[in-house]
Short mmCIF file of C-alpha atoms and ligand atoms in Angstrom, two decimals:
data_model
loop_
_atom_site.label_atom_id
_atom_site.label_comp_id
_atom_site.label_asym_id
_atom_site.label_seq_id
_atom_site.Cartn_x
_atom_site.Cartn_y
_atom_site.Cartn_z
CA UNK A 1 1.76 12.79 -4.28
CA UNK A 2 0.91 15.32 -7.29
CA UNK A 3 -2.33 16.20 -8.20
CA UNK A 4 -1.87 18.38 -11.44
CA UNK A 5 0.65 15.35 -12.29
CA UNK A 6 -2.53 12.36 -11.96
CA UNK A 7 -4.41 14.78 -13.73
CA UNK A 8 -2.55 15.72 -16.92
CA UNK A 9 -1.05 12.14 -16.85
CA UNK A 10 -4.84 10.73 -17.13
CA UNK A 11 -5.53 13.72 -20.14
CA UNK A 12 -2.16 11.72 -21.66
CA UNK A 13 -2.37 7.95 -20.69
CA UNK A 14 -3.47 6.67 -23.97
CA UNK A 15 -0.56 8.87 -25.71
CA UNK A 16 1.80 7.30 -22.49
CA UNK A 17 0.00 3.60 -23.40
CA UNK A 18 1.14 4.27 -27.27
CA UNK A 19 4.71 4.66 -26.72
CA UNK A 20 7.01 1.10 -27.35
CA UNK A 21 8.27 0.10 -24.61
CA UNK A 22 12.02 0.66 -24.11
CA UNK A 23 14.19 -2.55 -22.94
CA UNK A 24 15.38 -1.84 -19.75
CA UNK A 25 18.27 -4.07 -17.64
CA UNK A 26 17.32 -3.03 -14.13
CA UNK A 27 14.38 -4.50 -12.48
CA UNK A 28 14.26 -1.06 -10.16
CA UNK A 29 13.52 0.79 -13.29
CA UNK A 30 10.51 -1.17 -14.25
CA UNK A 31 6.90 -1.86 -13.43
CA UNK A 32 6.12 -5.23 -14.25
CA UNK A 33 2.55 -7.03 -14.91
CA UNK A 34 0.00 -6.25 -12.43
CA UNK A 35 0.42 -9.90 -11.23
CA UNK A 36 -3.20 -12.29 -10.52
CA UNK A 37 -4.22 -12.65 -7.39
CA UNK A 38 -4.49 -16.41 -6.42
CA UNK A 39 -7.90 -17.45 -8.39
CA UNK A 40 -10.80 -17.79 -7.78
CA UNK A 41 -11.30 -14.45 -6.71
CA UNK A 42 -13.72 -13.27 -4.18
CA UNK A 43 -16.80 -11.54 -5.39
CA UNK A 44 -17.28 -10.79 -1.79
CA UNK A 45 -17.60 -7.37 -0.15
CA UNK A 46 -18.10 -6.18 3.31
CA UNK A 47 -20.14 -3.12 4.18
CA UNK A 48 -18.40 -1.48 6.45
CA UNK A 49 -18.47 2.22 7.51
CA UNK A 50 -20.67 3.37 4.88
CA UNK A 51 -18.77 1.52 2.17
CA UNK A 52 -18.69 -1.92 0.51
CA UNK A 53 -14.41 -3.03 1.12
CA UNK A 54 -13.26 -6.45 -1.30
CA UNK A 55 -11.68 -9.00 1.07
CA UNK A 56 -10.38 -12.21 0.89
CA UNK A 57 -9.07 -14.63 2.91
CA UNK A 58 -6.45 -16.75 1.24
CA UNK A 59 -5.18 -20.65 3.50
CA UNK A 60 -7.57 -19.12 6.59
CA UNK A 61 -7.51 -23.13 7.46
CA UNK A 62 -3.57 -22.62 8.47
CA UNK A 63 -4.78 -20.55 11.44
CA UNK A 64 -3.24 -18.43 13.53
CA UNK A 65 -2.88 -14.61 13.29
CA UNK A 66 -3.56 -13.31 9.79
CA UNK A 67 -1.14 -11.37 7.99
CA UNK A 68 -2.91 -8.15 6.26
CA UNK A 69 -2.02 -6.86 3.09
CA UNK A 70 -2.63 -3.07 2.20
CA UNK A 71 -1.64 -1.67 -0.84
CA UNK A 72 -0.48 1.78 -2.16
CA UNK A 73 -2.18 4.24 -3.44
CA UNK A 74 -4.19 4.03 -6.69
CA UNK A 75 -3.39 0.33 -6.76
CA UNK A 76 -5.39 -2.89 -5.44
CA UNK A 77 -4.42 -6.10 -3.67
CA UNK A 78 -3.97 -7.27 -7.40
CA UNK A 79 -0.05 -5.89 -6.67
CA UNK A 80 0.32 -7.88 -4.13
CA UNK A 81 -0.64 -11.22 -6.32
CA UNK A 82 2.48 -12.62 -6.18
CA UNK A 83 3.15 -11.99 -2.70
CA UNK A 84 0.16 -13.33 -1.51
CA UNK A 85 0.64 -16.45 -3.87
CA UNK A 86 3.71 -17.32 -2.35
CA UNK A 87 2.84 -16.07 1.05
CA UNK A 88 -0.14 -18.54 1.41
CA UNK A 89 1.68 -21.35 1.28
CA UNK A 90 2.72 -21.21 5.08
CA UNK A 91 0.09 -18.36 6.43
CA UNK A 92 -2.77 -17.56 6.45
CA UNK A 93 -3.21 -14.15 4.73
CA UNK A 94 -6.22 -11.08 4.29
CA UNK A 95 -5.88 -8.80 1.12
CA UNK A 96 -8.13 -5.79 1.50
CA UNK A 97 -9.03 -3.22 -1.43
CA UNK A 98 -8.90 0.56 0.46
CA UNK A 99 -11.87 2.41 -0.02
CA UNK A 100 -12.45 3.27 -3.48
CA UNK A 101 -9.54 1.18 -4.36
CA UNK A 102 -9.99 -1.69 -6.82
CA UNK A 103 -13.16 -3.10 -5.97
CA UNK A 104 -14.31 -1.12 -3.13
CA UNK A 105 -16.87 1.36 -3.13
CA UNK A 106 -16.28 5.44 -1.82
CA UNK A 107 -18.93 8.27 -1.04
CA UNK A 108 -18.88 10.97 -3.35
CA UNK A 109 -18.66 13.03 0.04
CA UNK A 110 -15.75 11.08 1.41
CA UNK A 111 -12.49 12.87 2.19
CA UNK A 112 -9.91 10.35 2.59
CA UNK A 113 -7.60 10.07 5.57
CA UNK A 114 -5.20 7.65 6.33
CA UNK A 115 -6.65 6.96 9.85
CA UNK A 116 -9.79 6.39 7.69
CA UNK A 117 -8.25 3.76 5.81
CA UNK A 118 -6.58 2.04 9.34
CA UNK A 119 -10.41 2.20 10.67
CA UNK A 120 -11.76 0.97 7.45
CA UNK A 121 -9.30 -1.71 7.87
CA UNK A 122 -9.72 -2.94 11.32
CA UNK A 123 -13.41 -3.15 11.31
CA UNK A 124 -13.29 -4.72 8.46
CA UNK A 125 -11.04 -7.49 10.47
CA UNK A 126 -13.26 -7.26 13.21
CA UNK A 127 -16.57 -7.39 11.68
CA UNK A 128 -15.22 -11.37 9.86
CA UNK A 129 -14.49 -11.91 13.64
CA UNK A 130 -10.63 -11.70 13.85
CA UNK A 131 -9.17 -9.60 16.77
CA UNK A 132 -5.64 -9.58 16.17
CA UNK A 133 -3.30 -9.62 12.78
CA UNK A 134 0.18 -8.81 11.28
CA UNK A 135 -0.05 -5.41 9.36
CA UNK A 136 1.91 -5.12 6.23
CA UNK A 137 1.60 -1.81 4.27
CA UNK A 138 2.87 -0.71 1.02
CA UNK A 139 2.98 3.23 0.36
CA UNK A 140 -0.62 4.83 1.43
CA UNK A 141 -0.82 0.82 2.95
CA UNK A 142 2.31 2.00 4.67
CA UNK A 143 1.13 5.39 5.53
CA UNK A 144 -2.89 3.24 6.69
CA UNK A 145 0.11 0.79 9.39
CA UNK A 146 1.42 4.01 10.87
CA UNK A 147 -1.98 5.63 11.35
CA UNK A 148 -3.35 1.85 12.97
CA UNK A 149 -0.16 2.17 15.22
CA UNK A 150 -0.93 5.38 16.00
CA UNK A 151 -4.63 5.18 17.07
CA UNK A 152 -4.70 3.56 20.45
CA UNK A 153 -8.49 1.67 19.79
CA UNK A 154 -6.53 0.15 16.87
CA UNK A 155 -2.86 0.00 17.63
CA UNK A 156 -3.74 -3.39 20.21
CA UNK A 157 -5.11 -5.43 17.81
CA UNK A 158 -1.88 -5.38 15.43
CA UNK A 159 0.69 -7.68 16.62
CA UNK A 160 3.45 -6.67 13.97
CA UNK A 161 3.71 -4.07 11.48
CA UNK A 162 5.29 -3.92 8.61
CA UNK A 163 5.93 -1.02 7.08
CA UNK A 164 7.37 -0.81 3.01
CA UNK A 165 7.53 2.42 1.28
CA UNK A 166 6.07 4.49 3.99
CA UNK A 167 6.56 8.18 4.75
CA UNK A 168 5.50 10.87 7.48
CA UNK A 169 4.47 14.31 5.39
CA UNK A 170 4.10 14.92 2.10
CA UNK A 171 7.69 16.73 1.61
CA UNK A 172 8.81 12.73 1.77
CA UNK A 173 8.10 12.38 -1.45
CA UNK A 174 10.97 12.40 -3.92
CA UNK A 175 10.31 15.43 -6.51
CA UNK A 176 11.47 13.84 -9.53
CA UNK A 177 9.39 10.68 -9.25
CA UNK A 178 5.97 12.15 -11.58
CA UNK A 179 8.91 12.18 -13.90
CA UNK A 180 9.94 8.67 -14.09
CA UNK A 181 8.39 6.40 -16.62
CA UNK A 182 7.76 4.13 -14.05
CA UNK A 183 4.98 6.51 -12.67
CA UNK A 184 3.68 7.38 -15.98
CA UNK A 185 3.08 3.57 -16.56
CA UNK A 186 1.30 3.46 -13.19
CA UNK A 187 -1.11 5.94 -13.19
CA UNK A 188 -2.40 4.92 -16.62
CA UNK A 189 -2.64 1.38 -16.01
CA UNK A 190 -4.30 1.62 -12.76
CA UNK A 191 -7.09 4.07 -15.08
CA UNK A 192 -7.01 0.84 -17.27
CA UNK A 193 -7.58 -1.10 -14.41
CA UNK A 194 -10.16 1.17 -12.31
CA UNK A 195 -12.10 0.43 -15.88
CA UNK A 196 -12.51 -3.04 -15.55
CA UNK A 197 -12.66 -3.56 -11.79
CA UNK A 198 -15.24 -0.73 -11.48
CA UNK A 199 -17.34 -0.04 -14.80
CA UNK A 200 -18.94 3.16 -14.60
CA UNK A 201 -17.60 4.75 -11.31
CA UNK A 202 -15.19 7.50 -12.54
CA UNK A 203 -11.56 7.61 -12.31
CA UNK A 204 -11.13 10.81 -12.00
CA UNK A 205 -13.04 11.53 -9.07
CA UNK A 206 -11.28 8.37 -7.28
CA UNK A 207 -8.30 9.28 -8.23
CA UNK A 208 -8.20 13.01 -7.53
CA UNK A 209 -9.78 11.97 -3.70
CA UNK A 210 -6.14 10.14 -3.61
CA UNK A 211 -4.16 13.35 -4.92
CA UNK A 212 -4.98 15.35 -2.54
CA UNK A 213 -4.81 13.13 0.52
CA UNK A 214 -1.32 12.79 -0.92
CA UNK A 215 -0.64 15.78 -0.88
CA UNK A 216 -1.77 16.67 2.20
CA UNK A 217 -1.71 13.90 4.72
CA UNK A 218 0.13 12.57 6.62
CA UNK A 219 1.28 15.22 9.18
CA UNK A 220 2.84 13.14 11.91
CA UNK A 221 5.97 14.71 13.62
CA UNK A 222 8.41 12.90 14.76
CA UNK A 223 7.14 13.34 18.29
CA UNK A 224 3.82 11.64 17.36
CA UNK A 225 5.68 8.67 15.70
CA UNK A 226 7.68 8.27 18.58
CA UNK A 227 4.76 7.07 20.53
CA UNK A 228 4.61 3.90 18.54
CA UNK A 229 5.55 0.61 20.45
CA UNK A 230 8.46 -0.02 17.59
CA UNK A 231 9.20 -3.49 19.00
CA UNK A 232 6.63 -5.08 16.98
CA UNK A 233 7.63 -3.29 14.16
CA UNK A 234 9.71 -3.53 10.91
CA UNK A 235 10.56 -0.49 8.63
CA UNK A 236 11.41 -1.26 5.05
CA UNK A 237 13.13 0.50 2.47
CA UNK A 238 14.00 -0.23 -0.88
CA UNK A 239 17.50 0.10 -2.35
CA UNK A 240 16.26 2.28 -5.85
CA UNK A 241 13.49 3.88 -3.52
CA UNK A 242 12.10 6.39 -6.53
CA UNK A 243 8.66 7.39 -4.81
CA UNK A 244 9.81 8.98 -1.09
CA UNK A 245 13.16 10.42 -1.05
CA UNK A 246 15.51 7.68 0.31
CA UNK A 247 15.86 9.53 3.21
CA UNK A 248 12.75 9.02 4.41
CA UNK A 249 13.11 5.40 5.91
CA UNK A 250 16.20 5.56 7.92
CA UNK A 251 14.48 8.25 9.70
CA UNK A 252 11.45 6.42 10.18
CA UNK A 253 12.92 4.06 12.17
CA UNK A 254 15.19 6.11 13.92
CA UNK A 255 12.48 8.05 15.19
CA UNK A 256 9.88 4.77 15.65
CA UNK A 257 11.78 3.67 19.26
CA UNK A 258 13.22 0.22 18.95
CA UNK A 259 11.92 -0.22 15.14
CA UNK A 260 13.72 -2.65 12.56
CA UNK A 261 15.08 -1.23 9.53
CA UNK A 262 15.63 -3.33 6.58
CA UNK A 263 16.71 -2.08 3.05
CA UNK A 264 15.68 -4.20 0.05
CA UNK A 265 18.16 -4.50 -2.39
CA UNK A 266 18.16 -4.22 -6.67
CA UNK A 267 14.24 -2.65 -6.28
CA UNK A 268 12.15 0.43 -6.06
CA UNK A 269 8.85 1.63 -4.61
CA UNK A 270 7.56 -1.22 -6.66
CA UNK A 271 9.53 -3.93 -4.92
CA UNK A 272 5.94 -6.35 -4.64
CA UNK A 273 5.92 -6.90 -8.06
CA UNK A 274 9.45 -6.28 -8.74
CA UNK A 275 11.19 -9.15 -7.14
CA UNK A 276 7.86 -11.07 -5.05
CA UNK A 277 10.26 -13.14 -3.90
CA UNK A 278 12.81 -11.04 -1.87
CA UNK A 279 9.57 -9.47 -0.33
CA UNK A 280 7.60 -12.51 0.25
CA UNK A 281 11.58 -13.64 2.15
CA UNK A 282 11.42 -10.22 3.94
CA UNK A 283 7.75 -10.33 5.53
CA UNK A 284 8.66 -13.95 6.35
CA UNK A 285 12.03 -12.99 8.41
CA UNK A 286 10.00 -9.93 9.94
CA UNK A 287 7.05 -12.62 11.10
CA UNK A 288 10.02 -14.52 13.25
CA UNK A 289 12.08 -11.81 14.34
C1 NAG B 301 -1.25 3.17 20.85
O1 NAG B 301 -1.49 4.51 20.48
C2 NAG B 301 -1.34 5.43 21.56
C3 NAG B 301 -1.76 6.79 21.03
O2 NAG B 301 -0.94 7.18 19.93
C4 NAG B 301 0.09 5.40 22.07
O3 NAG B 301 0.22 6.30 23.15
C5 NAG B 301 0.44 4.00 22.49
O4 NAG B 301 1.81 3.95 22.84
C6 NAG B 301 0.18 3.04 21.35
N1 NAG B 301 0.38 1.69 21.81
C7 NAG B 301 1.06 0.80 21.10
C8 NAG B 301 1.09 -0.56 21.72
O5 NAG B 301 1.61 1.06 20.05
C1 NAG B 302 -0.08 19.75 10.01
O1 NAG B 302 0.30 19.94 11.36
C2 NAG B 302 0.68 21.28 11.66
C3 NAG B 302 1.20 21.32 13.08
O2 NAG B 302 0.63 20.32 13.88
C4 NAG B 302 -0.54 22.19 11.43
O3 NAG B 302 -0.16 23.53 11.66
C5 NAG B 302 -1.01 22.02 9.98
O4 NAG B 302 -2.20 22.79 9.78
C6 NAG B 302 -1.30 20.57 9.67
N1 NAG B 302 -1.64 20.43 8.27
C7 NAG B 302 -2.61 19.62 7.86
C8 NAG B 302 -2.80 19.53 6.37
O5 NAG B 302 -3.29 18.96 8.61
C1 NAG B 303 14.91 10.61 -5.96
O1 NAG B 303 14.90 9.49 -6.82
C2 NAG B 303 16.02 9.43 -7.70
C3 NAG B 303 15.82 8.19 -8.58
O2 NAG B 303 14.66 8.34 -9.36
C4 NAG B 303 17.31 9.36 -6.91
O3 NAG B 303 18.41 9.37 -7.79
C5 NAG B 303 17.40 10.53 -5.95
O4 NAG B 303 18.55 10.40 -5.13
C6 NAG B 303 16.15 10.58 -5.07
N1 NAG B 303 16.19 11.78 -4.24
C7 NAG B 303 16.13 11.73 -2.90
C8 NAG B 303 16.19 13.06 -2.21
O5 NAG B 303 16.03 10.70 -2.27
#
């Protein structure tokens, strides 16, 4: 979404890091704790595609179809902690790490795509033997559900998509978000994070492979996302939507043919770990609609 932003933020984060916190009244307005994923917590990794992805499998003994978490960009399934927590307790769910994302490997050579990410992702699914599951992206997890919709040796084996914070083209996103605090506080505490999950593999490098995918991927016209079966899927928005101009989801699903649209209220970009439990209550009225 900015390159030369990532970048100087990084040359800044411990200056960002330094700076008190100010108290803030609106939830939309602030990034919370990178919540815990439901412990204990996999050590597991699949190789897949020239790359070892971080899995887990969280109540697999409910059955049925699994729902499939992707996170955003930068991030890991870590943001979706509380989600998955209370998610669990009725489904059985699959967080993935993206390639290169929290404790999945990249290839120094890799270029990343986000029909890489929706092939990363479904043989991943189909390599632990499970031929159909519920998509539900956040942000470049958004973006990874429209390119799996789009690919037609993918777009069968997901039953439902749900799609939070996505976007089309880079113009989608909002020009004044590298300027919120909110994004200042991200990018330095996933570097923070990318530390500890990955000693010794370099930030930078990671994180400048995700800069410029943002900011020049996806391409889809409206054309192309018209070729989506929308009926099995939900567009969501959020109310405070900071990261892709709020815009940008209305005309998702008017353009995805018979698509859902549902706009999350009091929360931002960030709505996972905002307000878990409006989302959690949103994915679960989107499984039975
Ligand atoms: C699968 O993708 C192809 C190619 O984009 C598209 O034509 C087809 O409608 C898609 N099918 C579904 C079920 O989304
Ligand atoms: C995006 O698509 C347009 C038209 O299909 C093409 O001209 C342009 O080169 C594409 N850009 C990228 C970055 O793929
Ligand atoms: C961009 O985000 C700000 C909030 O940070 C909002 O006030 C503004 O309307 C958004 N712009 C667009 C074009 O959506």
């Amino acid at each position: 979404m900015a390159t030369k932003f990532i970048l100087s933020l990084l040359a800044v984060a411990s200056l960002v890091q330094s700076i008190p916190l100010i108290p803030r009244a609106n939830v939309w307005e602030t990034l919370p704790p990178t919540p815990l994923l439901p412990a204990p917590i996999n050590n597991v990794k699949a190789p897949i595609n020239g790359v070892n992805l971080w899995f887990q499998k969280y109540n697999e003994a409910r059955g049925g179809t699994p729902i499939v978490l992707i996170h955003g960009g930068l991030g890991y399934s870590a943001y979706f902690g509380d989600v998955v927590s209370r998610l669990m307790e009725k489904h059985y769910v699959i967080a993935v790490d993206r390639r290169g994302h929290g404790r999945s490997t990249f290839n120094a050579a890799d270029t990343f795509t986000f029909e890489m990410f929706a092939k990363d992702t479904d043989d991943l699914l189909k390599a632990q033997g499970v031929s159909k599951a519920v998509w539900v992206g956040w942000s470049d997890g958004a973006a990874t559900t429209l390119a799996g919709l789009l690919d037609s040796t993918i777009n069968r084996s997901i039953t439902k998509a749900f799609v939070f914070g996505g976007f089309q083209k880079p113009s989608d996103t909002n020009a004044t978000f590298t300027d919120t605090s909110v994004y200042s506080t991200f990018v330095s505490r996933c570097a923070t994070e990318y530390a500890q999950l990955q000693p010794g593999v370099d930030f930078m490098s990671f994180a400048t492979k995700v800069a410029t995918l943002e900011g020049t991927l996806p391409n889809w016209t409206d054309a192309q996302l018209a070729k989506i079966d929308g009926s099995k899927v939900t567009v969501a928005g959020a109310e405070h939507e900071e990261a892709v101009n709020l815009a940008v989801a209305p005309h998702l699903a008017s353009v995805i043919p018979r698509s859902k649209l549902v706009i999350l209220p009091d929360v931002s970009h960030f709505a996972p770990v905002q307000n878990p439990a409006q989302f959690t209550a949103a994915i679960e009225a989107f499984l039975v609609a």
